[in-house]
Coordinates of C-alpha atoms and ligand atoms in Angstrom, one line a residue:
Chain A
M1 CA 0.0 0.0 -0.1
Q2 CA 3.0 2.4 1.1
H3 CA 4.7 1.2 -1.8
V4 CA 2.2 1.8 -4.5
E5 CA 1.5 5.4 -3.1
R6 CA 5.0 6.1 -3.4
R7 CA 5.2 5.2 -6.9
D8 CA 1.9 7.0 -7.6
F9 CA 3.4 10.0 -6.0
L10 CA 6.6 9.8 -8.2
R11 CA 4.5 9.3 -11.4
L12 CA 2.1 12.1 -10.4
A13 CA 5.0 14.5 -9.9
G14 CA 6.2 13.9 -13.5
V15 CA 9.7 13.5 -12.9
A16 CA 12.2 11.0 -14.0
G17 CA 14.3 12.3 -11.1
V18 CA 16.4 10.5 -8.7
T19 CA 14.5 9.3 -5.7
F20 CA 16.3 9.1 -2.3
T21 CA 14.8 7.3 0.4
A22 CA 16.3 7.9 3.5
G23 CA 15.7 5.9 6.9
L24 CA 14.2 8.9 8.7
F25 CA 12.6 8.2 11.9
P26 CA 14.1 4.5 12.4
H27 CA 13.5 4.6 15.9
R28 CA 9.6 5.0 15.3
Q29 CA 7.3 2.3 15.8
A30 CA 5.4 1.7 12.6
S31 CA 2.0 2.1 14.3
A32 CA 2.6 5.6 15.4
Q33 CA 1.2 8.6 13.6
A34 CA -0.1 6.5 10.9
G35 CA -2.1 8.5 8.5
N36 CA -0.1 11.9 9.1
D37 CA 2.1 11.6 6.2
F38 CA 2.9 14.9 4.2
H39 CA 5.1 16.4 1.7
F40 CA 7.1 19.6 1.7
V41 CA 9.2 21.3 -1.1
Q42 CA 12.6 22.7 -0.5
F43 CA 14.0 25.5 -2.6
S44 CA 17.6 26.6 -1.9
D45 CA 20.3 29.0 -3.1
T46 CA 18.2 30.9 -5.6
H47 CA 20.6 33.6 -5.6
W48 CA 18.3 36.4 -7.0
G49 CA 20.2 39.3 -8.6
Y50 CA 23.2 37.0 -9.8
S51 CA 24.3 37.8 -13.4
G52 CA 27.0 35.8 -15.0
P53 CA 28.5 33.1 -17.1
A54 CA 27.4 30.6 -14.8
N55 CA 23.7 31.0 -15.4
P56 CA 22.9 33.1 -18.5
D57 CA 19.3 32.2 -17.7
A58 CA 19.4 33.8 -14.4
E59 CA 16.5 36.1 -14.6
H60 CA 14.0 33.2 -15.4
T61 CA 15.3 30.2 -13.6
L62 CA 13.5 30.9 -10.3
E63 CA 10.1 31.9 -12.3
K64 CA 10.6 28.5 -14.1
A65 CA 10.8 26.5 -10.9
V66 CA 8.0 28.2 -9.2
A67 CA 6.0 27.3 -12.2
T68 CA 7.2 23.5 -12.0
V69 CA 6.2 23.5 -8.4
N70 CA 3.0 25.1 -8.9
G71 CA 2.4 22.3 -11.7
L72 CA 2.8 19.4 -8.9
P73 CA -0.5 17.2 -9.0
K74 CA -0.3 17.1 -5.2
Q75 CA 0.8 20.5 -3.7
P76 CA 2.9 20.4 -0.7
D77 CA 1.8 21.4 2.6
F78 CA 4.3 24.0 2.7
I79 CA 7.7 25.2 1.1
V80 CA 10.9 26.1 2.6
F81 CA 13.7 28.2 1.1
T82 CA 17.0 27.3 2.7
G83 CA 18.9 30.5 2.3
D84 CA 20.8 32.5 -0.5
L85 CA 17.5 33.8 -1.8
T86 CA 19.5 36.8 -3.0
H87 CA 23.0 37.2 -4.4
T88 CA 25.1 39.6 -2.3
T89 CA 25.7 43.3 -2.8
D90 CA 27.6 45.9 -0.7
D91 CA 24.8 48.3 -1.5
G92 CA 22.0 47.9 1.3
K93 CA 19.5 49.5 -0.8
E94 CA 20.2 47.2 -3.8
R95 CA 20.1 44.4 -1.3
R96 CA 16.4 45.2 -0.3
N97 CA 15.5 45.6 -3.9
R98 CA 16.7 41.9 -4.7
M99 CA 14.8 40.8 -1.5
K100 CA 11.6 42.7 -2.8
R101 CA 11.8 41.3 -6.1
F102 CA 12.6 37.9 -4.9
R103 CA 9.4 37.9 -2.5
E104 CA 7.3 39.0 -5.7
I105 CA 8.4 36.4 -7.9
V106 CA 7.9 33.5 -5.0
S107 CA 4.4 35.0 -3.9
A108 CA 3.2 33.4 -7.4
L109 CA 3.3 30.1 -5.4
Q110 CA 0.0 28.4 -5.2
V111 CA 1.0 27.2 -1.6
K112 CA 1.0 30.0 0.7
D113 CA 2.8 28.6 3.8
V114 CA 6.3 29.3 2.9
R115 CA 9.1 29.6 5.4
F116 CA 12.4 31.5 4.7
M117 CA 15.9 31.4 6.3
P118 CA 19.1 33.3 5.2
G119 CA 22.2 32.3 3.5
E120 CA 25.5 34.4 3.9
H121 CA 24.6 36.3 0.5
D122 CA 21.2 37.4 2.4
A123 CA 22.9 38.2 5.7
S124 CA 26.3 38.0 6.5
L125 CA 27.3 41.9 5.5
D126 CA 24.7 43.4 7.5
K127 CA 24.1 40.5 10.3
G128 CA 20.6 39.7 8.9
E129 CA 18.9 43.3 9.0
A130 CA 17.7 43.6 5.7
F131 CA 16.3 40.0 5.8
K132 CA 14.6 40.6 9.1
E133 CA 12.8 43.4 7.4
F134 CA 11.3 41.4 4.7
F135 CA 11.3 37.7 6.2
G136 CA 11.2 37.9 9.9
D137 CA 13.1 35.9 12.1
T138 CA 16.3 34.1 10.9
H139 CA 16.0 31.5 13.7
Y140 CA 12.7 29.9 14.9
T141 CA 10.6 26.8 15.3
F142 CA 7.2 25.4 14.0
D143 CA 5.3 22.0 14.4
H144 CA 3.4 20.5 11.6
K145 CA 1.6 17.0 11.7
G146 CA 3.7 15.7 14.6
V147 CA 7.0 16.8 13.6
H148 CA 9.0 19.5 15.3
F149 CA 10.9 21.7 12.9
I150 CA 14.0 23.8 13.9
V151 CA 15.4 26.6 11.5
L152 CA 18.9 27.4 12.4
D153 CA 20.8 30.5 11.3
N154 CA 24.5 29.9 10.8
V155 CA 25.1 33.0 8.4
S156 CA 24.1 36.3 10.3
D157 CA 27.4 35.9 11.6
P158 CA 29.9 36.4 8.9
A159 CA 32.3 34.0 10.7
A160 CA 29.7 31.3 10.0
K161 CA 28.8 30.6 13.6
L162 CA 25.6 29.9 15.3
G163 CA 26.8 31.6 18.4
D164 CA 26.5 30.6 22.1
E165 CA 23.0 32.7 22.2
Q166 CA 21.5 30.5 19.3
L167 CA 22.8 27.4 20.8
A168 CA 21.4 28.1 24.3
W169 CA 18.1 28.8 22.6
L170 CA 18.3 25.5 20.6
A171 CA 19.1 23.6 24.0
A172 CA 16.1 25.1 25.5
D173 CA 13.9 24.0 22.8
L174 CA 15.3 20.7 22.9
K175 CA 14.8 19.9 26.4
Q176 CA 11.0 20.2 25.6
R177 CA 11.2 17.2 23.5
K178 CA 11.0 13.5 24.1
P179 CA 13.8 11.4 23.0
D180 CA 12.0 9.6 20.1
D181 CA 10.1 13.0 18.8
K182 CA 10.4 13.6 15.3
I183 CA 12.5 16.5 14.6
I184 CA 13.7 18.1 11.5
V185 CA 16.3 20.8 11.1
F186 CA 16.7 23.3 8.3
T187 CA 19.7 25.4 8.0
H188 CA 22.0 27.2 5.3
R189 CA 25.4 25.9 5.8
P190 CA 26.3 22.3 6.6
L191 CA 26.5 21.7 10.2
F192 CA 29.2 19.1 10.1
D193 CA 32.9 19.4 8.3
L194 CA 31.8 18.6 4.8
K195 CA 35.0 20.0 3.1
P196 CA 36.7 22.2 5.8
D197 CA 39.4 23.6 3.0
W198 CA 36.5 25.0 0.8
D199 CA 34.9 26.5 3.9
W200 CA 31.9 24.0 3.6
T201 CA 31.3 23.9 7.6
T202 CA 29.8 25.8 10.3
A203 CA 32.4 27.0 12.7
D204 CA 30.4 25.6 16.0
G205 CA 28.2 23.2 14.0
A206 CA 29.4 20.2 16.2
K207 CA 28.0 21.8 19.3
A208 CA 24.5 22.0 17.5
I209 CA 25.1 18.1 16.3
E210 CA 26.1 17.5 20.0
L211 CA 22.8 19.0 21.2
L212 CA 20.9 17.0 18.7
M213 CA 22.7 13.4 19.3
P214 CA 20.4 12.5 22.2
Y215 CA 17.2 12.5 20.1
Q216 CA 16.8 9.4 18.1
N217 CA 14.9 11.0 15.1
V218 CA 16.7 13.8 13.5
V219 CA 17.2 14.9 10.1
V220 CA 19.0 18.0 8.5
F221 CA 18.1 19.5 5.5
Y222 CA 20.6 22.5 4.1
G223 CA 21.9 24.1 0.9
H224 CA 24.8 26.5 0.4
I225 CA 27.0 23.7 -1.5
H226 CA 24.6 23.9 -4.7
Q227 CA 24.5 20.1 -5.2
E228 CA 22.8 17.0 -3.7
N229 CA 24.6 15.4 -1.0
H230 CA 23.7 12.8 1.8
H231 CA 25.9 12.2 4.7
T232 CA 25.4 10.8 8.2
T233 CA 26.7 12.1 11.5
G234 CA 26.0 9.2 14.0
H235 CA 22.3 8.5 13.4
I236 CA 21.5 12.1 12.1
E237 CA 21.3 12.5 8.3
H238 CA 22.2 15.6 6.5
H239 CA 20.7 16.2 3.1
A240 CA 21.9 19.1 0.8
A241 CA 19.9 20.5 -1.9
K242 CA 20.6 21.6 -5.5
S243 CA 20.4 25.4 -6.1
L244 CA 18.6 27.4 -8.6
I245 CA 21.6 29.3 -9.8
F246 CA 24.6 27.2 -10.6
P247 CA 26.0 24.0 -9.6
L248 CA 29.2 23.6 -7.7
P249 CA 31.6 20.9 -7.9
A250 CA 31.5 17.9 -5.7
P251 CA 33.6 18.2 -2.6
G252 CA 37.0 17.8 -3.9
S253 CA 36.5 17.0 -7.4
Q254 CA 38.3 19.8 -8.7
P255 CA 40.9 22.2 -7.2
K256 CA 38.7 24.9 -6.8
R257 CA 35.0 25.4 -5.9
T258 CA 34.1 27.2 -8.9
P259 CA 30.7 26.8 -10.6
L260 CA 30.3 24.1 -13.2
P261 CA 29.9 25.1 -16.7
Y262 CA 26.5 26.2 -17.8
D263 CA 24.3 23.5 -19.5
A264 CA 21.2 24.7 -20.9
A265 CA 19.1 21.5 -19.8
M266 CA 20.3 22.8 -16.3
P267 CA 20.5 19.2 -14.9
G268 CA 22.5 20.4 -11.8
L269 CA 19.8 22.7 -10.9
G270 CA 16.2 22.0 -9.2
T271 CA 14.1 21.9 -6.0
R272 CA 13.1 18.9 -4.3
D273 CA 10.0 17.1 -2.8
V274 CA 10.4 15.6 0.5
D275 CA 7.7 13.0 1.5
V276 CA 7.8 12.6 5.3
G277 CA 6.1 9.5 6.7
Q278 CA 7.2 6.8 8.5
K279 CA 10.4 7.1 6.1
I280 CA 11.6 10.1 4.1
A281 CA 11.6 10.1 0.4
V282 CA 13.1 12.9 -1.4
V283 CA 12.3 13.2 -5.2
E284 CA 14.7 16.0 -6.8
L285 CA 12.6 17.9 -9.2
P286 CA 13.9 19.8 -12.4
V287 CA 13.7 23.3 -13.0
T288 CA 11.3 22.9 -15.8
K289 CA 9.1 19.8 -16.2
K290 CA 10.1 17.7 -19.2
G291 CA 6.9 17.0 -21.4
Chain B
M1 CA 69.2 20.0 14.2
K2 CA 65.9 19.0 16.1
R3 CA 66.9 21.5 18.7
R4 CA 67.9 24.3 16.6
V5 CA 64.6 24.5 15.3
L6 CA 62.9 24.4 18.5
V7 CA 65.1 27.2 19.8
A8 CA 64.2 29.2 16.7
L9 CA 60.7 28.7 17.1
L10 CA 60.8 29.7 20.9
L11 CA 62.9 32.9 19.7
G12 CA 60.5 33.5 17.0
S13 CA 57.2 33.6 18.9
A14 CA 59.1 35.6 21.9
V15 CA 60.4 38.2 19.4
G16 CA 56.8 38.3 17.4
G17 CA 54.8 39.0 20.6
V18 CA 57.3 41.6 22.4
V19 CA 59.8 43.4 20.2
R20 CA 58.5 44.3 16.5
L21 CA 61.6 46.0 15.6
E22 CA 63.6 43.0 16.0
A23 CA 60.9 40.7 14.5
A24 CA 61.2 42.4 11.0
E25 CA 64.8 40.9 11.0
Q26 CA 63.7 37.5 11.5
P27 CA 64.2 35.6 8.4
G28 CA 61.0 33.5 8.7
E29 CA 58.8 36.4 8.4
I30 CA 56.3 36.7 5.6
K31 CA 54.0 39.6 5.2
I32 CA 50.5 39.1 3.7
S33 CA 48.0 41.9 3.0
A34 CA 44.3 41.3 2.6
K35 CA 41.8 43.3 0.7
K36 CA 38.5 42.3 -1.2
F37 CA 39.1 39.7 -2.7
E38 CA 42.6 38.8 -2.7
Y39 CA 45.5 38.1 -0.7
H40 CA 49.1 39.6 -1.5
P41 CA 50.9 37.7 -2.0
N42 CA 48.6 34.8 -2.8
K43 CA 51.6 32.3 -3.1
V44 CA 53.8 32.0 -0.3
T45 CA 56.7 29.5 -0.1
V46 CA 58.4 28.3 2.8
K47 CA 60.8 25.4 4.0
A48 CA 59.6 22.3 5.9
G49 CA 60.5 22.4 9.5
Q50 CA 61.5 25.8 9.6
P51 CA 59.2 28.1 11.9
V52 CA 57.4 31.0 9.9
V53 CA 55.8 34.4 11.0
L54 CA 52.9 35.2 9.1
V55 CA 52.4 39.1 9.5
L56 CA 48.5 39.5 8.2
T57 CA 47.2 43.1 7.7
S58 CA 44.2 44.3 6.0
E59 CA 43.5 47.2 3.6
D60 CA 39.7 47.7 3.8
R61 CA 37.8 45.6 6.2
I62 CA 37.5 42.5 8.3
H63 CA 38.7 39.3 6.6
G64 CA 39.5 36.0 7.8
F65 CA 42.6 33.9 7.3
K66 CA 42.1 30.0 7.7
M67 CA 44.6 27.2 6.9
P68 CA 42.7 24.0 7.9
D69 CA 45.8 21.9 7.2
F70 CA 47.7 23.3 9.9
G71 CA 44.7 24.2 12.2
L72 CA 45.0 27.9 11.7
R73 CA 42.6 30.7 11.5
T74 CA 42.4 34.3 12.6
D75 CA 40.4 37.2 12.0
I76 CA 42.8 40.1 10.1
V77 CA 41.4 43.3 11.4
P78 CA 42.4 46.6 9.5
G79 CA 44.7 48.9 11.4
Q80 CA 46.7 46.3 13.0
E81 CA 49.2 43.3 12.4
T82 CA 48.0 39.9 13.1
R83 CA 51.0 37.7 13.8
V84 CA 50.5 33.9 13.4
T85 CA 53.7 31.9 14.3
F86 CA 53.6 28.3 13.2
T87 CA 56.1 25.3 11.8
P88 CA 54.9 23.8 8.6
D89 CA 56.0 20.1 9.4
K90 CA 55.1 18.6 6.1
P91 CA 55.8 19.5 2.5
G92 CA 53.2 20.2 0.0
N93 CA 50.7 22.7 -1.3
F94 CA 48.1 23.9 1.3
S95 CA 45.4 26.3 0.7
F96 CA 44.3 29.3 2.9
F97 CA 41.3 31.4 2.5
C98 CA 39.0 34.1 3.9
D99 CA 36.2 32.7 6.1
V100 CA 34.5 35.9 7.3
F101 CA 32.1 36.6 4.3
C102 CA 33.2 40.0 2.6
G103 CA 30.9 40.3 -0.4
D104 CA 30.7 39.2 -4.1
G105 CA 34.2 37.4 -4.5
H106 CA 34.4 36.4 -1.2
E107 CA 34.4 32.7 -2.4
D108 CA 37.5 33.4 -4.5
M109 CA 39.5 35.0 -1.9
E110 CA 42.1 32.6 -1.3
G111 CA 45.9 31.5 -1.6
T112 CA 48.5 28.7 -1.6
L113 CA 51.3 27.9 0.8
V114 CA 54.0 26.1 -0.8
V115 CA 56.0 23.8 1.9
E116 CA 59.3 22.5 0.3
A117 CA 60.8 19.5 1.7
Ligands
LIG301 CU1 36.1 36.8 2.8
LIG302 ZN1 24.5 29.8 -2.5
LIG303 ZN1 25.7 30.0 0.9

């Protein structure tokens, strides 16, 4: 039954995309919370305002992805943007222009429950000031159908730190959870040391992982590295999303972390549909739905 | 031989910390200045086993200096010299980069330490 639904979902999504099924919530009994399945869509690293050879289509890519997600036959319960909404600029006025335009474009999403968090391009030059004007808090929690979601900000400090204050806030929030509660963390940068010499880390990310460790059902979704990546620290899974601007090379696959060459078919770009049930299934969605 | 290196290291750090005029005469001293979005020089060659003092300055804003292979990181604050003393103990090419987000080009702000055997 579960399996048929899964296949149906893929077919309805109309994609030949890769499915990654993770063993999320392995410590939950199968009987618990049955019928509470839902899905959400993750956008990441839209870098609105970027222009350059790494994506000559930069002015339209985000709109195309919005249309593709609006075309999903089964609309998600909510949509999350895991940072780098805009491409950085030294000019505070221009930063706000970019945020304004970004917000206009994504307001075309049919789903109105949309959650945002900053990336370093949005928030590191002004400690999140402009971001907060447009999108509210940079770290917060919410609950949905039995899952506790925690949004962490590892970019408003330009040194890529969560900081002691936020870590204390996280510890206090976790104290209210039971060890087998379902917890999903959203953040921009990897919390673990994915590739320290490319700065694909969070300076004090290990402290957040340590706080999360006692909880048996935790999964992290993040962005920043502009590619799909799946990693495990202990029993905690970390899934990085593709970007909507340009793909970056796999960790260590080339000497420098320069963008991969542009390909008009945009195979390295996209969003993802995340199905949350007893298990989690990640379906990568292309920018433009293919016929 | 081993003892001489140790003495030099101790001397280097003592001089670096206390007497700046003499520190300038230390053979192992290397000046690197930072600005958006580059280090100058961005390629530095040193000898394995010999202590080095990096003298870091910034021309515009706060930058970072991180060299994970040797466990080094510091802020580079404009208007002051930041001195980093260490002994590269292994030959090879090692990258250093800015880890304090500084704008459109930050991701390209990097350099290479070449350690000769
Ligand atoms: Cu920088
Ligand atoms: Zn990004
Ligand atoms: Zn980023």
